[in-house]
XYZ file of C-alpha atoms in Angstrom:
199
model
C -95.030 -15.727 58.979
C -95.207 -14.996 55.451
C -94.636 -11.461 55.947
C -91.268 -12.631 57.465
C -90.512 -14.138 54.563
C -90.676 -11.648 51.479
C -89.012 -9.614 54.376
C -85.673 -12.058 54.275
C -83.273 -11.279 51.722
C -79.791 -12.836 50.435
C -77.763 -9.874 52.103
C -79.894 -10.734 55.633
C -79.043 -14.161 54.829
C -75.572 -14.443 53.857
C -74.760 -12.116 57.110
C -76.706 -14.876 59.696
C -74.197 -17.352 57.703
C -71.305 -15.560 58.248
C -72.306 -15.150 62.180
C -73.214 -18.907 62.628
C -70.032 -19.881 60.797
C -67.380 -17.243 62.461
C -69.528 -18.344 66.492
C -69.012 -21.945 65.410
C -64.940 -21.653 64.174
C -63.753 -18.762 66.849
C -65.824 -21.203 69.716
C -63.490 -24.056 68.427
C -60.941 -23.278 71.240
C -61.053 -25.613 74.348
C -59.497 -22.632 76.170
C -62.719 -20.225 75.391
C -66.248 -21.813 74.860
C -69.233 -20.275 74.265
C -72.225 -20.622 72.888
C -73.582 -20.118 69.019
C -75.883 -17.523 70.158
C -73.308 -15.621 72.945
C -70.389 -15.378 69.351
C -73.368 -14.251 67.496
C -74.330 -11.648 70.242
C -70.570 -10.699 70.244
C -70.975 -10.136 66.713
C -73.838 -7.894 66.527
C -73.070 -5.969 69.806
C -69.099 -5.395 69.187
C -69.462 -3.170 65.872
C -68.490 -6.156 63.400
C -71.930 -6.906 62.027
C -72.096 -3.480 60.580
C -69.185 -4.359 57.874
C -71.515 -5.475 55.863
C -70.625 -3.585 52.400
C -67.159 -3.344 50.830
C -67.275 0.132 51.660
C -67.946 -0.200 54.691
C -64.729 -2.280 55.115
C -61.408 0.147 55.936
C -59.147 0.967 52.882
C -56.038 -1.128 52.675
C -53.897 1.010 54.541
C -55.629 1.561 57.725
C -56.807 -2.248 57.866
C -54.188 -3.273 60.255
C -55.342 -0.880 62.870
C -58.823 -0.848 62.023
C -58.639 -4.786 62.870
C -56.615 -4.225 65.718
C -59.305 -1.690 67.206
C -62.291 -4.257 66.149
C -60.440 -6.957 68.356
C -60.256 -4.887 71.283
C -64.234 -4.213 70.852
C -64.722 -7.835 70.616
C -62.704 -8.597 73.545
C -64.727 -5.957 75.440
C -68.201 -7.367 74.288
C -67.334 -10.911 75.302
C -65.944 -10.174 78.753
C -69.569 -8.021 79.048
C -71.388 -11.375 77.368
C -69.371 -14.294 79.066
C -68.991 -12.305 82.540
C -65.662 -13.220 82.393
C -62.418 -11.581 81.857
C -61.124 -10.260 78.693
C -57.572 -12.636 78.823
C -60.492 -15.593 78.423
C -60.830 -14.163 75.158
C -57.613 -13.770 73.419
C -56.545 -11.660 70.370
C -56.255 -15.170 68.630
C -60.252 -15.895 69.505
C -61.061 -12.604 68.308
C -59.519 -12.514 65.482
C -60.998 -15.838 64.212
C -64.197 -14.485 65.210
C -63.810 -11.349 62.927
C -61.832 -12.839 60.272
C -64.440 -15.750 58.959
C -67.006 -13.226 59.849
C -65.142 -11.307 56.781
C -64.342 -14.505 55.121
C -67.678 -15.370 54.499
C -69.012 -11.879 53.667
C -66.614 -10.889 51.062
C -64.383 -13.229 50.112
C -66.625 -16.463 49.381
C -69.125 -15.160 46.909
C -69.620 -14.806 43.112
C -68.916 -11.206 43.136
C -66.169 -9.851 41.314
C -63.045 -8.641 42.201
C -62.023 -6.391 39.383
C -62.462 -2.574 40.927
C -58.827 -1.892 41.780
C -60.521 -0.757 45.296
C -62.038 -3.802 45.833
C -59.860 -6.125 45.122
C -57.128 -3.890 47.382
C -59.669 -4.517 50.575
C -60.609 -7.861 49.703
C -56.263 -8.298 49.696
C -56.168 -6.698 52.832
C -58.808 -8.976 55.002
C -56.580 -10.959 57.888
C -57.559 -15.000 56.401
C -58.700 -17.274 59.439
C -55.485 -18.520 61.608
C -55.349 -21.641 63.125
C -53.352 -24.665 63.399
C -54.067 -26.540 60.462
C -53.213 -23.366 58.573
C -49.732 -22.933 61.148
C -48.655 -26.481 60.875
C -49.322 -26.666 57.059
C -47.048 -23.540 56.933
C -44.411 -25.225 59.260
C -44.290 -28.250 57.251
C -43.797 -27.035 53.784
C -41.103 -24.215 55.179
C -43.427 -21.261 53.438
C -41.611 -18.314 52.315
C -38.642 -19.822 53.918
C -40.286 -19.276 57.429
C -40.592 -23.319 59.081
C -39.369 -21.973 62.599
C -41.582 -18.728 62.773
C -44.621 -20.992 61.798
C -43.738 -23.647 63.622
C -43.144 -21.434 66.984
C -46.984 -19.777 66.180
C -48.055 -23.270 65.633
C -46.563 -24.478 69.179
C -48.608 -21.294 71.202
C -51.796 -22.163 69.837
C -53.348 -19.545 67.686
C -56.290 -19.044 70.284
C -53.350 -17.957 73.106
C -52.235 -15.285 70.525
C -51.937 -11.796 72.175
C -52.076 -8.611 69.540
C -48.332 -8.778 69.094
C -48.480 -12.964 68.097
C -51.149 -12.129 65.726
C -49.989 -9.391 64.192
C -46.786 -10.802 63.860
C -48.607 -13.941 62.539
C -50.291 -11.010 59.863
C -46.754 -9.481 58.749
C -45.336 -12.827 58.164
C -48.348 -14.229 56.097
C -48.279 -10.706 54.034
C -45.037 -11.016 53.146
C -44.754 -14.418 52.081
C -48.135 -13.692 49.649
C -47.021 -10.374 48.361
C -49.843 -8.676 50.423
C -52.858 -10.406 48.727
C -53.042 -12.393 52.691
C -56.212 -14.419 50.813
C -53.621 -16.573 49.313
C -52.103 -18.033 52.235
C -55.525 -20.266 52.699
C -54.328 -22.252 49.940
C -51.762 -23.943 52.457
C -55.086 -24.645 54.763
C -56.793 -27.488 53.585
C -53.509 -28.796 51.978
C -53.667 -32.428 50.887
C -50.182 -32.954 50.193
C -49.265 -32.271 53.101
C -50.548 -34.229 56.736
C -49.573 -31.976 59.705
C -48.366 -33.826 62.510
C -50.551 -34.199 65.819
C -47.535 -33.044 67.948
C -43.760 -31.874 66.527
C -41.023 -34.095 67.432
């Protein structure tokens, strides 16, 4: 046991964090449960868990499709792991999955930010969507854009296909000048109560 121990580091730690906390959010969806252990599977088996560095992470550029091919992995893993069938678990699912995976790697730490590089990726990562995030969006009429958010709030961010989310992605970089990071400020927004159900 003690072995184990001097064994464990911060970087194995803050990666089992990341896993528990991306399973717990992305599992969140009454339309696709799992288990902590099967989203934690997902994780290691899919290809995400080995993003573990910023370079590892895809330059700013290429992110888009880099995230788009990552979803389809995940996808592909969890029909494998749930024995189920890969609409069960949408873009939407997979992209929470991945993107407080990310979240929790790189953008939640004391590390700085000030390599131009660095900061470009950590601008590029895709912040959690869901519909705290939508409605908050919808309700303060961000960048001008109440019925876009307000029509991704409606479908339910775990029923998001790739065109949704990515649609869901342009908007959000747009409205923050392509630092997407930014956009969480709208998520836990206290001036702002989002209604249970739009009128």
């Amino acid at each position: 046991m003690e072995d184990k121990l001097h064994h464990y580091g911060v970087d194995e730690h803050r990666r089992r964090f990341a896993a528990w906390a991306a399973a717990t959010a992305a599992r969140s969806s009454k339309n696709c449960r799992f288990t902590r252990n099967q989203g934690i599977f997902i994780i290691e088996r899919s290809g995400l868990s080995e993003l573990a560095a910023w370079q590892d992470l895809p330059i700013a550029d290429d992110f888009d499709e880099a995230h788009r091919e990552l979803r389809k992995s995940v996808r592909k893993t969890a029909a494998c792991v749930l024995d189920s069938t890969p609409e069960r678990f949408t873009h939407g699912v997979a992209a929470k999955l991945i993107n407080v995976y990310l979240k929790c790697l790189f953008l939640s730490g004391p590390e700085s930010l000030s390599d131009i590089s660095i900061q470009e990726r950590a601008n590029a990562l895709h912040p959690p969507i869901d519909r705290l995030l939508l409605g908050n969006l919808a309700a303060r009429d961000v960048g001008g854009r109440s019925k876009f958010w307000r029509k991704q709030w409606l479908k339910g961010w775990s029923n998001f296909n790739s065109e949704d989310y990515q649609a869901t992605i342009d908007n959000i970089r747009s409205v923050t000048r392509g630092a997407l990071w930014r956009i969480e400020q709208y998520w836990l927004d206290p001036e702002k109560v989002v209604p249970r159900a739009w009128p």
